[in-house]
Amino acid sequence: MNKRPPEKLPDPWLFDSEALLRELDRWRELVLQIPATTDAVHFASNIAIDVLWNLRQHLRYLLHMHREGQRSFARQQAVQEPPARKGNEKIAAGSVVKMANFKA
């Protein structure tokens, strides 16, 4: 079995969630292509399709909740930012001295 050391594994925080959703859809399409020659194969395929669909929906929900949490955190940080800090930016911008190049 081909094993990867932990250093070679992808960073889970950088994993592309849209790629994961597309991969789940691809797996579901592959299961749909299994020929249902018997009732047992037909029912097993339907169970696998349902499991993949439910996994996709749960993952989408968790990604949505994570995104909303990130947005809420950003909004809270924007509200908590002290107003004096915004005024300092204007003062600092007004105190910039322009340098001129004079040719002799």
Short mmCIF file of C-alpha atoms in Angstrom, two decimals, residues 31-90:
data_model
loop_
_atom_site.label_atom_id
_atom_site.label_comp_id
_atom_site.label_asym_id
_atom_site.label_seq_id
_atom_site.Cartn_x
_atom_site.Cartn_y
_atom_site.Cartn_z
CA VAL A 31 -22.08 4.80 -8.90
CA LEU A 32 -24.96 5.68 -11.23
CA GLN A 33 -23.07 3.95 -14.07
CA ILE A 34 -22.95 0.60 -12.25
CA PRO A 35 -25.22 -1.77 -14.19
CA ALA A 36 -28.04 -3.05 -12.00
CA THR A 37 -28.07 -6.70 -13.06
CA THR A 38 -29.78 -7.91 -9.88
CA ASP A 39 -32.04 -6.42 -7.25
CA ALA A 40 -29.21 -6.55 -4.71
CA VAL A 41 -26.93 -4.48 -6.94
CA HIS A 42 -29.75 -2.04 -7.64
CA PHE A 43 -30.52 -1.50 -3.95
CA ALA A 44 -26.84 -1.27 -2.99
CA SER A 45 -26.26 1.32 -5.72
CA ASN A 46 -29.23 3.38 -4.53
CA ILE A 47 -27.93 3.29 -0.96
CA ALA A 48 -24.48 4.44 -2.12
CA ILE A 49 -26.04 7.25 -4.18
CA ASP A 50 -28.12 8.39 -1.20
CA VAL A 51 -25.11 8.30 1.13
CA LEU A 52 -23.01 10.39 -1.27
CA TRP A 53 -25.86 12.87 -1.74
CA ASN A 54 -26.37 13.22 2.03
CA LEU A 55 -22.63 13.64 2.58
CA ARG A 56 -22.55 16.40 -0.05
CA GLN A 57 -25.49 18.21 1.55
CA HIS A 58 -24.00 17.98 5.04
CA LEU A 59 -20.66 19.25 3.76
CA ARG A 60 -22.34 22.19 1.99
CA TYR A 61 -24.20 23.05 5.20
CA LEU A 62 -21.00 22.91 7.29
CA LEU A 63 -19.14 25.08 4.76
CA HIS A 64 -22.02 27.56 4.84
CA MET A 65 -21.92 27.67 8.65
CA HIS A 66 -18.14 28.14 8.61
CA ARG A 67 -18.42 31.00 6.09
CA GLU A 68 -21.12 32.70 8.15
CA GLY A 69 -18.96 32.37 11.27
CA GLN A 70 -16.03 33.97 9.46
CA ARG A 71 -18.24 36.84 8.25
CA SER A 72 -19.66 37.35 11.74
CA PHE A 73 -16.16 37.47 13.18
CA ALA A 74 -15.11 40.06 10.58
CA ARG A 75 -18.18 42.20 11.36
CA GLN A 76 -17.45 42.06 15.10
CA GLN A 77 -13.86 43.15 14.51
CA ALA A 78 -15.01 46.07 12.36
CA VAL A 79 -17.42 47.24 15.09
CA GLN A 80 -14.83 46.90 17.86
CA GLU A 81 -12.19 48.89 16.00
CA PRO A 82 -11.56 52.10 17.98
CA PRO A 83 -12.70 55.31 16.25
CA ALA A 84 -9.46 57.14 17.24
CA ARG A 85 -7.56 54.85 14.94
CA LYS A 86 -9.51 56.05 11.92
CA GLY A 87 -8.75 59.70 12.75
CA ASN A 88 -5.02 58.99 13.04
CA GLU A 89 -4.97 57.76 9.47
CA LYS A 90 -6.22 61.13 8.22
#
